[in-house]
């Protein structure tokens, strides 16, 4: 279904930039980051008033009181403001405070009852709404949230891609899985798509490269968490950037023309990058285990290189190669490289203190 939507950012030059802190922490913090962001080309100010935290006991937002600080940003700095809503009460309070745009967070999108409650609270209200992808990689659940909000009569809608959660230690806080926002766009081509590199990366060092990938894929904008003193932030301290860093990131971004860029081609490249990241993570894990084995070998006085073991690995993959399209010589050289790095790591552990 293609639904009737009105361009949420009509006439605003792309990329749309939404910036501001993860959470509104105090009046002073909100005003200082907003004044620093003034005149830096941002379209919209963001700040979380109600924070959906994974575990209780973390900072859960200041709540309604913080809405006055957003009103001050709007009034004194003339920057439109936005916040996350998760319940009908949040919607009512945010609208009463004159918040210009609402967004639905990833945990809320995953819950159809919560989305329906928000939809019912929005019936008859003309406010733009951005909907983040659900935490799990389910495009239908994401589109279902759009259908619920759109059925309530809200026409100004946009999507935010913030990545998908996964088990275990990982390179990204939330795996980008670019193929999902791409599929979303294939199905709902008229809905603008914003990327949230802060929640995907979980580390400020990744914000630039993820933002560039999003622009390469022709996204309409970016939502970047920004704080004057990120290390002391009460939530998401690792991923927020300062207003100065934001300016540097925005200045470095290469803007490509949509005609010159084939989104499908870039999506292949992004998928390769994701797989390379995974390979790297696995290699790091593999080497950590090698070092542990090194310690055991040291203790038991065993040799580091045990040829039968290496030959067995190659044998296993020779069988595998006949079913896949891989060349056995190529596979051998990959494993030789992995194996020799593993030996090098073990030798270091075995000889520790002997040099
Ligand atoms: C946020 O934007 O601060 C937030 C809570 O994000 P998400 O819903 O993507 O986790
Ligand atoms: Mn956050």
Short mmCIF file of C-alpha atoms and ligand atoms in Angstrom, two decimals:
data_model
loop_
_atom_site.label_atom_id
_atom_site.label_comp_id
_atom_site.label_asym_id
_atom_site.label_seq_id
_atom_site.Cartn_x
_atom_site.Cartn_y
_atom_site.Cartn_z
CA UNK A 1 0.00 0.00 0.00
CA UNK A 2 1.26 3.48 -0.90
CA UNK A 3 -0.38 5.90 1.44
CA UNK A 4 -1.17 9.48 0.99
CA UNK A 5 1.59 11.53 2.54
CA UNK A 6 2.71 15.11 2.37
CA UNK A 7 6.44 15.83 2.27
CA UNK A 8 7.26 16.33 5.91
CA UNK A 9 10.17 18.62 5.09
CA UNK A 10 8.61 20.41 2.16
CA UNK A 11 11.07 22.81 0.58
CA UNK A 12 13.86 22.02 3.06
CA UNK A 13 17.19 21.38 1.41
CA UNK A 14 18.56 17.85 1.73
CA UNK A 15 20.12 16.46 3.81
CA UNK A 16 17.79 17.38 6.65
CA UNK A 17 19.80 17.59 9.85
CA UNK A 18 18.21 16.83 13.19
CA UNK A 19 20.58 17.39 16.10
CA UNK A 20 20.45 17.72 19.85
CA UNK A 21 21.14 15.65 22.94
CA UNK A 22 19.98 12.12 23.56
CA UNK A 23 18.18 13.42 26.67
CA UNK A 24 17.09 16.81 27.93
CA UNK A 25 18.99 16.79 31.23
CA UNK A 26 18.63 20.32 32.58
CA UNK A 27 17.49 23.71 31.32
CA UNK A 28 21.09 24.86 31.15
CA UNK A 29 22.25 21.80 29.19
CA UNK A 30 19.38 22.12 26.69
CA UNK A 31 19.91 25.86 26.18
CA UNK A 32 23.67 25.59 25.82
CA UNK A 33 23.61 22.83 23.19
CA UNK A 34 20.75 24.52 21.32
CA UNK A 35 22.56 27.88 21.23
CA UNK A 36 25.71 26.14 19.98
CA UNK A 37 23.66 24.50 17.25
CA UNK A 38 22.06 27.76 16.18
CA UNK A 39 23.45 28.92 12.84
CA UNK A 40 25.01 25.55 12.08
CA UNK A 41 22.45 24.61 9.47
CA UNK A 42 20.29 22.26 11.47
CA UNK A 43 16.65 21.77 10.50
CA UNK A 44 15.32 20.56 13.81
CA UNK A 45 16.39 20.27 17.45
CA UNK A 46 15.97 16.92 19.18
CA UNK A 47 15.97 16.04 22.89
CA UNK A 48 14.48 13.05 24.68
CA UNK A 49 12.09 14.00 27.47
CA UNK A 50 10.91 10.47 28.28
CA UNK A 51 13.68 7.90 27.83
CA UNK A 52 12.91 4.23 27.22
CA UNK A 53 15.86 2.57 28.95
CA UNK A 54 16.61 -1.12 28.65
CA UNK A 55 17.09 -1.61 32.39
CA UNK A 56 15.48 0.27 35.29
CA UNK A 57 17.67 2.46 37.45
CA UNK A 58 19.19 4.37 34.51
CA UNK A 59 18.30 7.98 33.78
CA UNK A 60 14.77 7.82 32.38
CA UNK A 61 14.38 11.44 31.36
CA UNK A 62 13.13 14.45 33.26
CA UNK A 63 9.58 14.13 31.92
CA UNK A 64 7.04 16.89 31.41
CA UNK A 65 9.13 19.61 33.08
CA UNK A 66 11.67 19.40 30.24
CA UNK A 67 9.03 20.43 27.70
CA UNK A 68 9.37 24.04 28.94
CA UNK A 69 13.04 23.96 27.99
CA UNK A 70 12.11 22.90 24.46
CA UNK A 71 9.61 25.76 24.39
CA UNK A 72 12.47 28.11 25.28
CA UNK A 73 14.62 26.77 22.43
CA UNK A 74 11.76 27.41 20.04
CA UNK A 75 10.93 30.86 21.41
CA UNK A 76 14.39 32.29 22.03
CA UNK A 77 16.45 30.56 19.34
CA UNK A 78 13.75 30.05 16.74
CA UNK A 79 14.66 26.40 16.09
CA UNK A 80 11.79 23.92 15.64
CA UNK A 81 11.85 21.20 18.31
CA UNK A 82 11.13 17.47 18.44
CA UNK A 83 10.88 14.74 21.04
CA UNK A 84 10.07 11.05 21.40
CA UNK A 85 6.60 9.93 22.48
CA UNK A 86 5.70 6.47 23.69
CA UNK A 87 2.23 6.86 25.23
CA UNK A 88 -0.99 8.86 24.72
CA UNK A 89 -0.07 11.02 27.73
CA UNK A 90 3.29 11.90 26.15
CA UNK A 91 1.48 12.89 22.94
CA UNK A 92 -0.96 15.13 24.80
CA UNK A 93 1.74 16.82 26.87
CA UNK A 94 4.10 17.32 23.91
CA UNK A 95 1.34 18.77 21.74
CA UNK A 96 0.15 21.06 24.56
CA UNK A 97 3.74 22.36 24.82
CA UNK A 98 3.82 23.11 21.08
CA UNK A 99 6.49 20.52 20.13
CA UNK A 100 6.82 20.76 16.33
CA UNK A 101 7.51 17.14 15.49
CA UNK A 102 7.12 13.85 17.36
CA UNK A 103 9.03 10.65 16.84
CA UNK A 104 8.23 7.11 17.84
CA UNK A 105 11.19 5.20 19.28
CA UNK A 106 12.41 1.78 18.20
CA UNK A 107 11.11 -0.07 21.25
CA UNK A 108 7.67 1.50 20.79
CA UNK A 109 7.45 0.72 17.05
CA UNK A 110 7.97 -2.93 17.98
CA UNK A 111 4.74 -2.86 20.03
CA UNK A 112 1.52 -2.53 17.98
CA UNK A 113 -0.61 -1.78 21.08
CA UNK A 114 1.62 1.18 21.98
CA UNK A 115 1.62 2.44 18.37
CA UNK A 116 -2.18 2.16 18.24
CA UNK A 117 -2.48 4.12 21.49
CA UNK A 118 -0.33 6.87 19.98
CA UNK A 119 -2.34 6.77 16.74
CA UNK A 120 -5.59 7.21 18.69
CA UNK A 121 -4.10 10.16 20.59
CA UNK A 122 -3.09 11.74 17.26
CA UNK A 123 -6.49 11.44 15.60
CA UNK A 124 -7.43 14.80 14.11
CA UNK A 125 -4.04 16.39 14.89
CA UNK A 126 -1.83 17.71 12.10
CA UNK A 127 1.65 17.16 13.49
CA UNK A 128 4.55 15.55 11.61
CA UNK A 129 5.65 12.18 12.96
CA UNK A 130 8.85 10.23 12.36
CA UNK A 131 8.80 6.49 13.03
CA UNK A 132 12.00 4.68 13.92
CA UNK A 133 12.48 1.11 12.76
CA UNK A 134 11.53 -1.51 15.35
CA UNK A 135 14.46 -2.97 17.31
CA UNK A 136 14.05 -6.25 15.42
CA UNK A 137 14.65 -6.45 11.67
CA UNK A 138 11.02 -6.63 10.51
CA UNK A 139 10.02 -4.31 7.68
CA UNK A 140 6.35 -5.28 7.95
CA UNK A 141 6.22 -4.30 11.62
CA UNK A 142 7.80 -0.96 10.68
CA UNK A 143 5.32 -0.39 7.85
CA UNK A 144 2.49 -1.54 10.12
CA UNK A 145 3.30 1.34 12.48
CA UNK A 146 3.05 3.76 9.52
CA UNK A 147 -0.31 2.29 8.59
CA UNK A 148 -1.64 2.74 12.12
CA UNK A 149 -0.51 6.37 12.36
CA UNK A 150 -1.62 7.14 8.80
CA UNK A 151 -5.05 5.57 9.45
CA UNK A 152 -5.48 8.12 12.24
CA UNK A 153 -5.23 10.85 9.58
CA UNK A 154 -1.57 11.84 10.03
CA UNK A 155 -0.18 12.55 6.57
CA UNK A 156 3.17 14.11 7.33
CA UNK A 157 5.28 11.05 8.03
CA UNK A 158 8.93 10.11 7.83
CA UNK A 159 11.08 7.11 8.74
CA UNK A 160 14.23 6.86 10.83
CA UNK A 161 16.68 4.02 10.31
CA UNK A 162 18.51 3.41 13.64
CA UNK A 163 19.72 -0.15 13.13
CA UNK A 164 18.66 -3.48 14.61
CA UNK A 165 19.65 -5.12 17.85
CA UNK A 166 21.52 -8.42 17.92
CA UNK A 167 22.92 -10.78 20.51
CA UNK A 168 26.51 -10.67 21.69
CA UNK A 169 29.46 -8.36 21.40
CA UNK A 170 29.42 -6.43 18.20
CA UNK A 171 31.04 -3.75 16.14
CA UNK A 172 27.87 -1.69 15.78
CA UNK A 173 25.56 -1.05 18.70
CA UNK A 174 22.68 -1.80 16.31
CA UNK A 175 23.48 -3.56 13.04
CA UNK A 176 22.66 -1.25 10.12
CA UNK A 177 21.32 -4.00 7.83
CA UNK A 178 20.99 -1.42 5.05
CA UNK A 179 18.92 -3.81 2.97
CA UNK A 180 15.96 -3.18 5.34
CA UNK A 181 15.66 0.60 4.87
CA UNK A 182 16.23 -0.06 1.16
CA UNK A 183 13.34 -2.51 1.09
CA UNK A 184 11.24 -0.04 3.07
CA UNK A 185 11.91 2.60 0.41
CA UNK A 186 11.08 0.20 -2.37
CA UNK A 187 7.70 -0.36 -0.73
CA UNK A 188 6.99 3.18 0.53
CA UNK A 189 8.97 5.34 -1.86
CA UNK A 190 7.26 8.60 -0.91
CA UNK A 191 8.21 8.47 2.77
CA UNK A 192 11.42 10.42 3.54
CA UNK A 193 14.15 8.37 5.22
CA UNK A 194 16.43 9.76 7.92
CA UNK A 195 19.44 7.86 9.23
CA UNK A 196 20.37 7.87 12.92
CA UNK A 197 24.10 6.99 12.85
CA UNK A 198 24.41 7.64 16.59
CA UNK A 199 22.25 4.69 17.64
CA UNK A 200 23.55 2.46 14.85
CA UNK A 201 27.22 3.01 15.69
CA UNK A 202 26.97 3.51 19.44
CA UNK A 203 30.38 5.24 19.24
CA UNK A 204 31.04 8.79 18.07
CA UNK A 205 33.95 7.59 15.86
CA UNK A 206 31.45 5.78 13.63
CA UNK A 207 29.07 8.71 13.12
CA UNK A 208 30.84 10.13 10.08
CA UNK A 209 31.23 6.92 8.07
CA UNK A 210 27.65 5.83 8.76
CA UNK A 211 26.36 9.28 7.79
CA UNK A 212 28.31 9.09 4.54
CA UNK A 213 26.89 5.65 3.81
CA UNK A 214 23.38 6.98 4.38
CA UNK A 215 23.96 9.88 2.00
CA UNK A 216 25.48 7.50 -0.55
CA UNK A 217 22.23 5.55 -0.35
CA UNK A 218 20.30 8.74 -1.02
CA UNK A 219 18.75 9.10 2.45
CA UNK A 220 16.94 12.39 3.04
CA UNK A 221 18.64 13.33 6.26
CA UNK A 222 20.47 12.51 9.46
CA UNK A 223 19.59 12.55 13.15
CA UNK A 224 22.80 13.00 15.15
CA UNK A 225 22.96 13.09 18.94
CA UNK A 226 24.84 16.20 20.03
CA UNK A 227 25.87 17.30 23.53
CA UNK A 228 28.23 20.04 24.77
CA UNK A 229 29.95 17.64 27.14
CA UNK A 230 29.27 14.15 25.76
CA UNK A 231 31.37 12.16 28.24
CA UNK A 232 29.22 13.47 31.10
CA UNK A 233 25.90 12.85 29.30
CA UNK A 234 23.29 11.06 31.42
CA UNK A 235 22.44 8.73 28.52
CA UNK A 236 24.32 7.50 25.45
CA UNK A 237 27.56 9.24 26.47
CA UNK A 238 29.70 7.11 24.10
CA UNK A 239 27.91 8.14 20.93
CA UNK A 240 27.18 11.85 21.27
CA UNK A 241 29.30 14.44 19.49
CA UNK A 242 29.92 18.08 20.37
CA UNK A 243 28.43 20.85 18.19
CA UNK A 244 31.96 21.54 16.86
CA UNK A 245 32.42 17.88 15.95
CA UNK A 246 29.01 17.90 14.30
CA UNK A 247 30.07 20.82 12.15
CA UNK A 248 33.23 18.99 11.11
CA UNK A 249 31.25 15.83 10.27
CA UNK A 250 28.72 17.78 8.21
CA UNK A 251 31.49 19.68 6.44
CA UNK A 252 33.30 16.48 5.43
CA UNK A 253 30.25 14.68 4.03
CA UNK A 254 30.32 14.18 0.28
CA UNK A 255 26.95 14.86 -1.31
CA UNK A 256 26.42 12.73 -4.39
CA UNK A 257 23.79 13.27 -6.98
CA UNK A 258 21.06 10.67 -6.90
CA UNK A 259 21.29 10.25 -10.69
CA UNK A 260 24.95 9.35 -10.59
CA UNK A 261 24.49 6.86 -7.79
CA UNK A 262 22.89 3.52 -8.17
CA UNK A 263 21.41 2.72 -4.75
CA UNK A 264 21.36 -1.01 -5.46
CA UNK A 265 25.05 -0.98 -6.30
CA UNK A 266 25.87 0.89 -3.12
CA UNK A 267 23.75 -1.42 -1.09
CA UNK A 268 25.90 -4.34 -2.28
CA UNK A 269 28.97 -2.45 -1.18
CA UNK A 270 27.45 -1.69 2.20
CA UNK A 271 26.55 -5.34 2.66
CA UNK A 272 30.15 -6.26 1.90
CA UNK A 273 31.32 -3.72 4.48
CA UNK A 274 28.99 -5.27 7.04
CA UNK A 275 30.32 -8.75 6.32
CA UNK A 276 33.92 -7.50 6.52
CA UNK A 277 33.09 -5.99 9.91
CA UNK A 278 31.74 -9.35 11.01
CA UNK A 279 34.83 -11.17 9.70
CA UNK A 280 37.01 -8.76 11.62
CA UNK A 281 35.00 -9.28 14.82
CA UNK A 282 35.26 -13.05 14.40
CA UNK A 283 39.00 -12.87 13.80
CA UNK A 284 39.44 -10.84 16.96
CA UNK A 285 37.44 -13.44 18.88
CA UNK A 286 39.40 -16.28 17.28
CA UNK A 287 42.73 -14.72 18.23
CA UNK A 288 41.58 -14.23 21.83
CA UNK A 289 40.87 -17.97 22.02
CA UNK A 290 44.26 -18.69 20.42
CA UNK A 291 45.94 -16.72 23.17
CA UNK A 292 44.03 -18.72 25.79
CA UNK A 293 45.20 -21.95 24.13
CA UNK A 294 48.71 -20.48 24.12
CA UNK A 295 48.50 -20.15 27.89
CA UNK A 296 47.44 -23.80 28.26
CA UNK A 297 50.28 -24.94 25.95
CA UNK A 298 52.74 -22.93 27.99
CA UNK A 299 51.50 -24.48 31.22
CA UNK A 300 51.52 -28.04 29.88
CA UNK A 301 54.76 -27.61 27.94
CA UNK A 302 53.14 -28.43 24.57
CA UNK A 303 54.47 -27.29 21.19
CA UNK A 304 52.64 -24.40 19.57
CA UNK A 305 52.50 -25.83 16.07
CA UNK A 306 50.67 -29.12 15.77
CA UNK A 307 50.51 -29.95 12.06
CA UNK A 308 47.76 -32.58 12.24
CA UNK A 309 45.40 -29.91 13.55
CA UNK A 310 46.08 -27.48 10.70
CA UNK A 311 45.81 -30.25 8.09
CA UNK A 312 42.42 -31.24 9.52
CA UNK A 313 41.14 -27.68 9.10
CA UNK A 314 42.22 -27.59 5.46
CA UNK A 315 40.65 -31.01 4.88
CA UNK A 316 37.33 -29.83 6.27
CA UNK A 317 37.28 -26.83 3.95
CA UNK A 318 38.34 -28.83 0.92
CA UNK A 319 35.07 -30.75 1.21
CA UNK A 320 33.17 -27.50 1.65
CA UNK A 321 34.78 -25.99 -1.42
CA UNK A 322 33.44 -28.63 -3.76
CA UNK A 323 29.86 -27.52 -2.85
CA UNK A 324 30.48 -23.77 -2.96
CA UNK A 325 32.04 -21.67 -5.66
CA UNK A 326 35.27 -21.17 -3.74
CA UNK A 327 38.67 -22.14 -5.06
CA UNK A 328 40.55 -24.46 -2.70
CA UNK A 329 43.85 -22.67 -3.28
CA UNK A 330 42.26 -19.34 -2.33
CA UNK A 331 40.68 -20.88 0.77
CA UNK A 332 44.02 -22.42 1.72
CA UNK A 333 45.79 -19.11 1.53
CA UNK A 334 43.12 -17.41 3.69
CA UNK A 335 43.46 -20.10 6.35
CA UNK A 336 47.25 -20.05 6.10
CA UNK A 337 47.14 -16.35 6.92
CA UNK A 338 44.70 -16.85 9.82
CA UNK A 339 46.70 -19.78 11.10
CA UNK A 340 50.03 -17.99 10.96
CA UNK A 341 48.65 -14.99 12.85
CA UNK A 342 47.24 -17.42 15.42
CA UNK A 343 50.66 -19.10 15.78
CA UNK A 344 52.30 -15.70 16.17
CA UNK A 345 49.87 -14.80 18.96
CA UNK A 346 50.40 -18.13 20.72
CA UNK A 347 54.19 -17.87 20.47
CA UNK A 348 53.98 -14.52 22.21
CA UNK A 349 51.96 -16.00 25.06
CA UNK A 350 54.14 -19.12 25.36
CA UNK A 351 57.32 -17.05 25.46
CA UNK A 352 56.02 -14.30 27.68
CA UNK A 353 58.65 -13.37 30.21
CA UNK A 354 61.28 -15.56 28.46
CA UNK A 355 62.65 -12.84 26.19
C1 LIG B 1 16.84 8.10 21.07
O1 LIG B 1 16.67 8.62 19.97
O2 LIG B 1 17.47 8.65 21.99
C2 LIG B 1 16.38 6.72 21.29
C3 LIG B 1 15.96 6.27 22.45
O3 LIG B 1 16.50 5.99 20.19
P1 LIG B 1 15.95 4.53 19.79
O4 LIG B 1 14.46 4.57 19.90
O5 LIG B 1 16.43 4.45 18.38
O6 LIG B 1 16.63 3.54 20.69
MN1 LIG B 2 19.98 8.10 22.63
#
